[in-house]
Amino acid sequence: MELKIRHVSKDYGTFAALHDVSLDIRSGELVALLGPSGSGKTTLLRAIAGLETIDEGQIFFGGTDASRTSIQQRNVGFVFQHYALFRHMKVADNIAFGLRARDRSRRPHESEIARKVKELLELVQLPELGDRYPAQLSGGQRQRVALARALAIEPQVLLLDEPFGALDAQVRKDLRRWLRAIHEETGHTTVFVTHDQEEALELADRVAVLSKGELQQIGTPDDIYDRPATPFVYAFIGDSSFLPIEVRGGEAVLDRSVLPLGQLSAPDGQARLHVRPQDVVLRPTGEGVSGRVTLLRRTGAFRRADIEVGDARRRIEAQLPPELAITEGDEVGLHFNRFAVFPSDAPHSTAPN
Amino acid sequence: MAADIALRFPATTAPSRETPPAPPPSATTETPATRRVVIAISLAFIAAVLILPLAAVFTEAFRGGVSKYLESFDDPDTWAAIKLTLLVTAIAVPLNVVFGLAASWAIAKFDFRGKSVLVTLIDLPFSVSPVVSGMSYVLLFGAQGYLGHYLDTINLQIIFATPGLVLATIFVTFPFVARELIPLMQEQGSSEEEAALSLGAGGWRTFWSVTLPNVRWALLYGVLLSNARAMGEFGAVSVVSGHLRGLTNTIPLQVEILYNDYNFVAAFAVASVLAGLGLVTLAVKSALEWRYADQLAAGRRR
């Protein structure tokens, strides 16, 4: 089932939870909604499910406008952040709930329900646990039951709210791989919310980055990481530093150094140059932008350097090969393999640098 | 190397290998003698204020022997009082269950304007004297009351009749169910209900198969408390009853009448029925607390 989200807005009083969000999700795709807390990602997911009403815009399920239909009519599989399993029901009854809740005309026979429950328990690799209560399960097992319960109703789309948020690191990694495998097997159009960029990049076909209720960028993990569309995405995904620069006639000017912008285009005026630590290369003094090494630290396979750049002594981070012979206090030249330039008045991230 | 680390980070690596430390000295510094005195004072207080009077009720009731005790119940007025109390309770408690469920559902699961006012109003019967509530019903529904004339024309008597007793009882008992359910429902949140809706269930089905089972023990607990109070209420009921023997006297009122008639054995015998009901309620309540402590915990944490 294909999802089309068109100019969706939602206000909580004066606070805009979603502001003119438009987004297409292709049939069978696995999409991550990524953003810091308060970015509107969960509100968007709940709006798709019908758990939140939207003030403006439309949400299309396939060709039909579902924005004004009830949650029951939308037939979505929703996996809640804390699973929301029915605590007084056994696992098997939890999974069967959606089938038993159907109208008499569409309700399968009880033996058919039992067969379906068994099948789903096998799919989520918990065939022995049908008679347990949710309180008797581990976090990872509850997550699987929640997914089985959502899949039981043969949903048009599968929506997951922070599916791995409450689990510890190892379980999280296993479940991530497992969820991807289930997605391949069942082929549901799947949208999940996460604040963990690693999770989003690893798991999703495409990632939608939100900030303050606005969609910043949607693209493949490569697009998001290598070609961030906004300063927010640049700062939020991966490590990066920025330098204030001036753009003049298609070139970036930093003090006395000039960097050709190449294919990047930016209007003349004050701007910021964003660069990732691994894209900073050291050259002999005099080449490129001048800087001074102020701090060297060993981090695993690499060496991290803090470098003060230019007259303003603005500090950036560089990731260097450990065999490079430099010491703190050295004057160096800098070359940027890859960088981005955004006008200074573009909305900036509040994420820590 | 390990020693080196332990030296530098004693707090993170060392403790697991050390011998367990001696149990810390008690946080309280009172001497055993002080403790015993404090405990003795509280026990003496409980004995004087609670246990002795309760024992007195049963002693007085059986003063003339079992046959005299049973004779007390031959009085048709006493039987009428017992029946009336059961009737009033049977009407008031279910209505309070409905009200309590509706109010706590609204308060716990939704945000709306005036929510805090509603929460405060639910506590009103706890803070207002029952006599005042009885008086206000007389003022509203009595023969000389605001609605008295209208009620007279449709031939409905509320004050000095069973409907008045029911109203007064509802007033004094309505916080019990809601006060038990609200904290529990707030703690449980509404995600299970949302899950049920997302799975295609309608409102009723969600209520019956998700909301209600999740609060069933707290609900039962609230019903017990409200039941005990409904049967034992004196003040509010006394004002609206009119003390018509055999017609509008509930058990507590009958006890008072018998006592004022110097019929002490009968008064205490009837009182022992009330006390017995109270003890049974207490026993069931304790059993519930013991068995379903976790599910009631949210309710008691307030």
XYZ file of C-alpha atoms in Angstrom:
655
model
C 0.000 0.000 0.000
C 1.360 3.347 -1.063
C 1.178 6.290 1.351
C 0.929 9.911 0.290
C 1.185 12.632 2.878
C 0.163 16.024 1.560
C 0.754 19.355 3.332
C -0.069 17.965 6.741
C -0.101 20.433 9.640
C -0.992 19.966 13.267
C -0.913 22.466 16.117
C -1.037 21.882 19.830
C -2.211 25.304 20.918
C 0.543 27.642 19.785
C 3.070 24.859 19.269
C 3.262 23.553 15.709
C 3.837 19.805 15.995
C 3.756 19.383 12.219
C 4.151 22.120 9.676
C 3.263 21.499 6.031
C 4.783 18.031 5.810
C 4.578 16.272 2.443
C 6.028 12.851 1.912
C 5.507 9.864 -0.384
C 6.092 6.351 0.809
C 6.198 3.693 -1.856
C 4.497 0.353 -1.573
C 6.649 -2.174 0.269
C 9.149 0.429 1.366
C 10.742 0.615 4.819
C 10.969 4.257 5.854
C 12.407 5.782 9.026
C 11.128 9.018 10.544
C 14.213 10.417 12.250
C 14.559 13.472 14.437
C 15.302 14.712 17.921
C 12.538 14.708 20.532
C 9.906 17.315 19.777
C 10.568 17.110 16.051
C 7.059 15.829 15.290
C 8.053 12.369 14.142
C 5.761 10.520 16.526
C 2.913 12.940 15.843
C 3.290 12.216 12.124
C 3.250 8.467 12.722
C 0.161 8.745 14.925
C -1.493 10.958 12.338
C -0.922 8.293 9.688
C -2.477 5.711 12.025
C -5.445 7.922 12.830
C -4.525 8.229 16.503
C -4.134 11.986 16.013
C -6.353 14.241 13.975
C -4.632 16.645 11.618
C -5.553 20.299 11.221
C -4.685 20.610 7.555
C -3.616 18.430 4.657
C -4.417 14.934 3.494
C -3.130 11.444 4.007
C -3.751 9.035 1.131
C -3.746 5.272 1.531
C -3.274 4.152 -2.053
C -5.704 6.277 -4.043
C -8.149 7.053 -1.235
C -8.047 9.996 1.135
C -7.920 8.478 4.604
C -7.429 11.705 6.536
C -10.972 11.815 7.891
C -11.493 8.083 8.430
C -11.343 6.406 11.816
C -8.429 4.375 13.045
C -10.463 1.171 12.719
C -11.203 1.882 9.056
C -7.566 2.544 8.231
C -6.532 -0.997 9.155
C -2.992 -0.168 10.200
C -0.701 -2.318 12.287
C 0.623 -0.092 15.057
C 3.432 -1.170 17.377
C 3.586 1.087 20.413
C 6.773 2.288 22.030
C 6.105 0.359 25.220
C 4.294 -2.385 23.292
C 0.910 -1.783 25.015
C 0.238 -5.512 25.225
C -3.025 -6.348 26.980
C -1.620 -7.311 30.352
C -4.520 -9.501 31.438
C -4.491 -11.603 28.255
C -2.192 -14.430 27.290
C 0.162 -13.890 24.381
C -2.038 -15.948 22.047
C -5.126 -13.917 23.009
C -3.217 -10.707 22.474
C -2.370 -11.781 18.953
C -5.911 -13.020 18.279
C -7.515 -9.802 19.571
C -7.693 -8.033 16.227
C -9.263 -11.031 14.492
C -11.828 -11.573 17.253
C -12.733 -7.891 17.221
C -13.957 -8.091 13.623
C -17.653 -8.012 12.689
C -19.286 -11.384 12.666
C -19.301 -11.431 8.848
C -15.536 -10.963 8.553
C -14.500 -12.822 11.691
C -12.586 -16.024 10.972
C -13.610 -19.265 12.645
C -11.941 -19.875 16.028
C -9.888 -22.759 14.570
C -8.702 -20.468 11.790
C -7.719 -17.870 14.404
C -5.747 -20.491 16.328
C -3.938 -21.503 13.155
C -3.112 -17.884 12.348
C -1.831 -17.226 15.875
C 0.411 -20.268 15.659
C 1.744 -19.129 12.305
C 2.498 -15.635 13.632
C 4.171 -16.978 16.764
C 6.434 -18.965 14.484
C 7.107 -15.922 12.325
C 8.252 -13.965 15.381
C 10.164 -17.007 16.648
C 8.215 -17.468 19.873
C 6.308 -20.687 19.119
C 6.323 -21.885 22.746
C 5.124 -18.732 24.457
C 1.430 -18.531 23.493
C 0.264 -19.380 27.020
C 2.397 -16.824 28.833
C 1.249 -13.449 30.097
C 3.079 -10.323 28.877
C 4.552 -9.759 32.359
C 6.370 -13.082 32.000
C 8.225 -12.016 28.853
C 11.461 -10.120 28.322
C 11.457 -6.773 26.563
C 12.574 -8.248 23.260
C 9.908 -10.945 23.434
C 7.205 -8.382 24.160
C 8.337 -6.416 21.158
C 7.934 -9.509 18.984
C 4.489 -10.237 20.374
C 3.460 -6.626 19.727
C 4.591 -7.020 16.132
C 2.773 -10.336 15.729
C -0.398 -8.755 17.113
C -0.128 -5.876 14.653
C 0.502 -8.240 11.727
C -2.470 -10.450 12.635
C -4.993 -8.022 11.175
C -3.214 -8.077 7.812
C -2.610 -4.343 7.944
C -2.306 -2.078 4.930
C 0.723 -0.434 6.492
C 2.852 -1.266 9.483
C 3.737 1.607 11.820
C 6.285 1.288 14.626
C 6.901 3.921 17.296
C 10.498 3.769 18.585
C 10.470 -0.002 18.142
C 13.802 -0.560 19.842
C 13.788 2.358 22.233
C 13.286 0.398 25.432
C 15.723 -2.443 24.752
C 19.364 -2.873 25.615
C 22.053 -2.537 23.001
C 22.624 -6.179 22.067
C 18.925 -7.117 21.828
C 18.442 -3.991 19.801
C 20.994 -5.000 17.192
C 19.554 -8.500 16.858
C 15.996 -7.228 16.602
C 17.008 -4.677 13.981
C 18.338 -7.410 11.711
C 15.300 -9.531 12.466
C 12.827 -6.742 11.696
C 14.548 -6.191 8.350
C 14.198 -9.921 7.620
C 10.489 -9.873 8.545
C 10.018 -6.867 6.312
C 11.608 -8.698 3.382
C 9.400 -11.705 4.085
C 6.047 -9.978 4.512
C 6.577 -7.009 2.205
C 4.457 -4.599 4.238
C 4.846 -0.892 3.690
C 6.539 -0.001 6.950
C 7.177 3.313 8.693
C 9.075 3.518 11.945
C 10.017 6.362 14.233
C 13.432 6.623 15.815
C 15.752 9.182 17.351
C 18.737 6.900 16.728
C 20.415 7.845 13.448
C 22.441 4.646 13.300
C 19.227 2.631 13.525
C 17.567 4.709 10.831
C 20.500 4.554 8.434
C 21.082 0.841 8.918
C 17.499 -0.350 8.734
C 15.577 1.912 6.395
C 15.340 2.068 2.610
C 14.790 5.787 2.965
C 15.082 8.142 5.899
C 12.908 11.204 6.508
C 14.596 13.721 8.809
C 12.297 16.015 10.781
C 13.071 19.009 12.916
C 10.600 21.241 14.761
C 7.661 19.807 12.847
C 9.178 20.329 9.418
C 10.483 17.763 6.990
C 14.144 18.565 6.397
C 15.019 15.893 3.884
C 13.916 12.496 2.684
C 16.357 10.238 0.926
C 18.372 7.048 0.992
C 20.839 6.656 3.864
C 23.590 7.630 1.396
C 21.759 10.807 0.407
C 21.173 11.751 4.009
C 24.732 11.167 5.088
C 26.656 12.308 2.035
C 24.375 14.991 0.645
C 22.548 16.612 3.562
C 20.014 19.089 2.248
C 19.961 21.456 5.195
C 22.354 22.616 7.921
C 20.169 20.764 10.420
C 20.625 17.427 8.667
C 24.338 18.071 8.363
C 24.684 18.666 12.071
C 22.202 16.035 13.222
C 23.546 13.115 11.191
C 27.094 12.132 12.002
C 29.781 14.483 13.303
C 30.459 17.814 11.710
C 31.923 21.218 12.383
C 31.211 24.495 10.682
C 33.121 27.655 9.796
C 31.637 31.079 9.120
C 32.660 32.123 5.597
C 31.682 34.558 2.926
C 30.505 33.557 -0.542
C 31.646 35.823 -3.367
C 31.056 35.007 -7.017
C 30.861 31.247 -6.645
C 33.800 30.995 -4.275
C 34.036 30.588 -0.539
C 36.312 33.098 1.117
C 37.806 32.496 4.544
C 40.217 35.242 5.580
C 42.865 35.137 2.820
C 42.034 31.675 1.503
C 39.672 30.952 -1.347
C 37.864 27.656 -1.811
C 36.201 26.920 -5.147
C 32.615 25.775 -4.566
C 32.532 23.510 -7.637
C 29.033 22.167 -8.101
C 27.823 23.664 -4.821
C 25.837 26.793 -5.323
C 25.224 29.420 -2.725
C 24.106 33.033 -2.980
C 26.673 35.724 -2.279
C 26.886 36.798 1.338
C 27.580 35.412 4.780
C 27.463 31.628 4.893
C 28.549 28.603 6.848
C 30.819 25.879 5.599
C 30.032 22.472 7.109
C 32.587 19.697 7.048
C 32.847 16.227 8.588
C 35.989 15.233 10.528
C 36.892 12.484 8.036
C 36.808 14.960 5.136
C 39.488 17.186 6.632
C 42.973 16.534 5.174
C 46.188 18.091 6.492
C 48.614 19.740 4.070
C 51.898 21.587 4.593
C 51.554 25.153 5.884
C 50.658 27.647 3.222
C 48.420 25.305 1.253
C 44.680 25.694 1.585
C 43.188 27.136 4.746
C 45.615 27.804 7.560
C 45.092 26.344 11.010
C 46.795 25.317 14.208
C 46.474 21.967 15.983
C 45.355 22.534 19.562
C 44.518 19.051 20.773
C 45.299 15.504 19.680
C 43.486 12.431 20.973
C 43.613 8.795 19.970
C 40.152 7.356 19.285
C 40.333 3.727 18.249
C 41.654 3.365 14.720
C 42.069 7.103 14.204
C 43.436 10.239 15.739
C 41.082 13.113 16.498
C 42.449 16.611 16.238
C 40.974 19.941 17.266
C 42.179 22.566 14.849
C 41.760 26.322 15.209
C 41.100 27.835 11.821
C 41.605 31.311 10.463
C 41.833 34.657 12.197
C 38.682 33.981 14.209
C 40.348 30.824 15.586
C 37.148 28.885 15.065
C 37.657 25.272 16.184
C 36.876 22.300 13.925
C 37.416 18.574 14.351
C 39.537 16.423 12.030
C 39.949 12.676 11.830
C 43.521 11.828 10.953
C 45.525 8.676 10.292
C 47.476 7.833 13.471
C 50.819 7.599 11.677
C 50.699 11.277 10.658
C 53.639 13.005 12.362
C 52.164 16.106 13.980
C 52.098 17.433 17.505
C 49.925 19.896 19.355
C 50.801 23.466 18.421
C 51.782 22.670 14.811
C 50.756 25.106 12.100
C 49.077 23.260 9.217
C 47.250 23.813 5.973
C 43.793 22.297 5.529
C 42.014 20.849 2.573
C 38.384 19.742 2.638
C 37.605 16.682 0.506
C 33.917 17.290 0.811
C 31.939 20.067 2.411
C 28.684 21.939 2.168
C 27.877 25.632 2.211
C 24.607 27.045 3.497
C 23.653 30.713 3.780
C 23.912 32.009 7.351
C 20.216 32.797 7.527
C 19.231 29.185 6.811
C 17.712 27.550 9.913
C 20.487 26.045 11.968
C 20.608 23.093 14.171
C 20.559 23.267 17.901
C 22.118 19.808 18.035
C 25.428 19.758 19.887
C 28.460 19.990 17.658
C 47.279 -3.535 35.016
C 44.122 -4.578 36.773
C 45.549 -3.350 40.048
C 46.482 -0.130 38.339
C 42.925 0.384 37.134
C 41.550 -0.549 40.501
C 43.784 2.064 42.053
C 42.611 4.748 39.770
C 38.961 3.703 39.582
C 38.314 1.985 42.870
C 34.616 2.752 42.749
C 33.920 0.948 39.476
C 36.072 -2.166 39.602
C 36.914 -3.021 43.165
C 33.751 -3.540 45.233
C 32.581 -6.829 43.736
C 35.667 -8.622 45.002
C 35.689 -7.132 48.458
C 34.120 -8.893 51.405
C 30.596 -7.594 51.866
C 30.634 -4.614 54.204
C 29.163 -4.936 57.678
C 25.455 -4.077 57.738
C 25.107 -0.327 58.114
C 24.082 0.910 61.540
C 20.333 1.428 61.811
C 19.194 4.731 60.429
C 17.073 5.256 63.514
C 18.878 6.044 66.707
C 16.144 5.393 69.295
C 17.004 2.972 72.066
C 15.016 -0.292 72.277
C 13.285 1.077 75.372
C 12.053 4.133 73.477
C 10.802 1.955 70.665
C 8.891 -0.283 73.048
C 7.268 2.705 74.717
C 6.191 4.198 71.396
C 4.750 0.887 70.239
C 2.964 0.420 73.550
C 1.388 3.861 73.316
C 0.005 3.220 69.859
C -1.288 -0.230 70.823
C -2.973 1.179 73.900
C -4.564 3.883 71.808
C -5.868 1.400 69.240
C -7.199 -0.828 72.015
C -8.973 2.039 73.759
C -10.410 3.690 70.683
C -11.079 0.757 68.338
C -10.941 -2.671 69.882
C -12.637 -2.034 73.220
C -15.730 -0.345 71.718
C -16.048 -3.101 69.147
C -15.792 -5.741 71.835
C -18.336 -3.803 73.896
C -20.826 -3.937 71.022
C -20.708 -7.724 70.933
C -20.615 -8.086 74.737
C -23.682 -5.931 75.159
C -25.462 -7.667 72.294
C -24.964 -11.075 73.914
C -25.497 -9.896 77.485
C -28.847 -11.721 77.685
C -27.532 -14.838 75.927
C -27.928 -16.039 72.348
C -31.697 -16.489 72.552
C -32.188 -12.901 73.711
C -29.856 -11.804 70.920
C -31.898 -13.629 68.289
C -35.157 -12.358 69.779
C -34.035 -8.845 68.932
C -34.492 -9.695 65.294
C -38.139 -10.699 65.725
C -39.046 -7.026 65.604
C -40.617 -6.302 62.152
C -39.242 -2.736 62.290
C -35.706 -4.094 62.588
C -36.252 -6.383 59.633
C -37.660 -3.496 57.667
C -34.541 -1.471 58.525
C -32.232 -4.258 57.367
C -34.164 -4.703 54.118
C -34.241 -0.972 53.490
C -30.489 -0.677 54.051
C -29.834 -3.491 51.597
C -32.178 -1.899 49.060
C -30.581 1.538 49.359
C -27.105 0.012 49.092
C -28.125 -2.094 46.115
C -29.230 1.044 44.279
C -26.525 3.465 45.436
C -23.459 1.290 44.929
C -24.117 0.295 41.277
C -24.913 3.914 40.426
C -21.646 4.948 42.013
C -19.810 2.290 40.030
C -21.211 3.731 36.809
C -20.452 7.271 37.885
C -16.993 6.375 39.211
C -16.045 4.536 36.021
C -17.292 7.339 33.805
C -15.555 10.045 35.836
C -12.236 8.261 36.116
C -12.319 7.310 32.442
C -12.885 10.934 31.506
C -10.241 12.227 33.896
C -7.550 9.641 33.212
C -7.841 9.275 29.460
C -8.758 12.728 28.202
C -7.677 16.317 28.602
C -10.426 18.861 28.824
C -11.131 22.250 30.256
C -12.294 22.103 33.859
C -10.689 18.739 34.574
C -9.122 19.892 37.833
C -12.462 21.334 38.927
C -14.082 17.957 38.360
C -11.348 16.213 40.357
C -11.907 18.650 43.223
C -15.683 18.215 43.067
C -15.343 14.456 43.364
C -13.718 15.006 46.755
C -16.473 17.329 47.940
C -18.392 14.670 49.922
C -15.218 13.957 51.890
C -14.952 17.549 53.010
C -18.599 18.500 53.490
C -20.402 17.237 56.568
C -23.005 14.592 55.645
C -25.586 16.504 57.664
C -25.118 19.494 55.379
C -25.678 17.339 52.310
C -28.820 15.902 53.895
C -30.060 19.401 54.658
C -29.410 20.535 51.106
C -31.502 17.669 49.741
C -34.333 18.644 52.095
C -33.994 22.213 50.890
C -34.196 21.072 47.263
C -36.738 18.274 47.359
C -38.609 18.756 50.656
C -42.299 19.802 50.815
C -41.239 23.424 51.415
C -38.180 23.066 49.154
C -37.439 24.627 45.772
C -38.750 21.638 43.827
C -41.240 20.519 46.467
C -44.297 21.936 44.755
C -43.438 20.393 41.394
C -42.660 17.005 42.946
C -46.001 17.185 44.706
C -47.877 17.712 41.436
C -46.277 14.608 39.879
C -46.886 12.763 43.138
C -43.274 11.890 43.774
C -42.012 11.963 47.322
C -38.278 12.097 47.758
C -37.675 13.420 51.250
C -38.882 11.120 54.056
C -38.958 8.293 51.507
C -36.605 5.788 49.906
C -35.477 8.026 46.975
C -34.156 10.571 49.473
C -32.221 7.892 51.315
C -30.718 6.711 48.044
C -29.741 10.251 47.038
C -28.154 11.006 50.393
C -26.264 7.709 50.317
C -25.007 8.340 46.802
C -23.779 11.753 47.844
C -21.651 10.473 50.691
C -20.266 7.437 48.867
C -19.579 8.697 45.388
C -15.869 9.493 45.790
C -14.878 5.958 46.764
C -14.927 4.241 43.383
C -13.575 7.209 41.454
C -10.766 7.811 43.936
C -9.609 4.210 43.562
C -9.746 4.188 39.782
C -8.355 7.581 38.787
C -4.728 7.060 39.908
C -4.625 3.539 38.491
C -6.070 4.570 35.149
C -3.733 7.538 34.976
C -0.775 5.287 35.598
C -1.882 2.775 32.998
C -2.312 5.498 30.392
C -4.350 4.912 27.271
C -1.932 3.073 25.020
C -3.662 -0.284 25.540
C -6.945 1.294 24.505
C -5.234 2.835 21.495
C -3.809 -0.569 20.632
C -7.291 -2.101 20.808
C -8.694 0.624 18.551
C -5.852 0.199 16.069
C -6.657 -3.510 15.948
C -10.160 -2.650 14.803
C -12.090 -2.878 18.079
C -14.897 -0.401 18.685
C -15.393 1.690 21.810
C -17.568 -0.798 23.707
C -15.377 -3.740 22.966
C -12.313 -1.780 24.006
C -14.007 -0.824 27.266
C -15.209 -4.326 28.118
C -12.163 -6.290 27.048
C -9.321 -3.884 27.826
C -10.223 -1.001 30.152
C -12.462 -2.837 32.604
C -10.293 -5.951 33.114
C -7.285 -3.725 33.782
C -8.999 -1.985 36.684
C -11.181 -4.829 37.966
C -9.444 -5.263 41.330
C -9.275 -1.588 42.076
C -12.944 -1.365 41.094
C -13.887 -4.180 43.443
C -11.899 -2.491 46.187
C -13.703 0.780 45.591
C -17.058 -1.019 45.577
C -16.253 -2.583 48.959
C -15.343 0.737 50.527
C -18.370 2.420 49.060
C -20.583 -0.483 50.156
C -19.363 -0.295 53.744
C -19.982 3.414 53.869
C -23.397 3.130 52.193
C -24.652 0.672 54.820
C -23.176 2.571 57.743
C -24.036 6.160 56.808
C -25.919 7.971 59.552
C -25.787 11.768 59.242
C -27.056 12.495 55.756
C -29.582 9.666 55.897
C -30.856 10.782 59.298
C -31.794 14.216 57.963
C -33.753 12.986 54.930
C -35.285 9.917 56.565
C -37.887 11.386 58.893
C -37.479 8.318 61.143
C -40.706 6.618 60.133
C -40.491 3.268 61.876
C -40.651 0.333 59.519
C -40.638 2.677 56.520
C -37.614 4.972 56.310
C -35.293 3.714 59.019
C -32.024 2.177 57.889
C -29.935 0.010 60.219
C -27.931 2.868 61.795
C -31.118 4.845 62.415
C -32.849 1.780 63.872
C -29.914 1.325 66.264
C -30.356 4.877 67.479
C -34.100 4.468 67.953
C -33.703 1.217 69.886
C -31.038 2.800 72.048
C -33.178 5.830 72.786
C -35.990 3.412 73.774
C -33.621 1.935 76.408
C -33.750 -1.348 74.493
C -30.001 -1.828 74.837
C -29.759 -5.504 73.945
C -31.675 -5.011 70.699
C -29.717 -1.840 69.895
C -26.408 -3.604 70.312
C -27.641 -6.701 68.518
C -28.539 -4.655 65.453
C -25.290 -2.721 65.835
C -23.424 -6.020 65.844
C -24.867 -6.762 62.401
C -23.387 -3.505 61.122
C -20.102 -4.160 62.875
C -20.042 -7.672 61.429
C -20.590 -6.300 57.916
C -17.753 -3.890 58.530
C -15.444 -6.667 59.672
C -16.275 -8.793 56.648
C -15.564 -5.814 54.394
C -12.247 -5.281 56.150
C -11.326 -8.944 55.756
C -12.162 -8.994 52.039
C -10.322 -5.713 51.546
C -7.221 -7.047 53.289
C -7.372 -10.229 51.239
C -7.585 -8.142 48.055
C -4.692 -5.975 49.150
C -2.612 -9.001 49.911
C -3.431 -10.834 46.691
C -3.417 -7.919 44.231
C -0.989 -5.558 45.924
C 0.715 -4.583 42.676
C -2.495 -3.667 40.900
C -3.756 -1.633 43.822
C -0.444 0.057 44.487
C -1.143 2.939 42.160
C -4.365 3.658 44.015
C -2.763 3.832 47.420
C 0.090 6.053 46.300
C -1.639 9.354 46.682
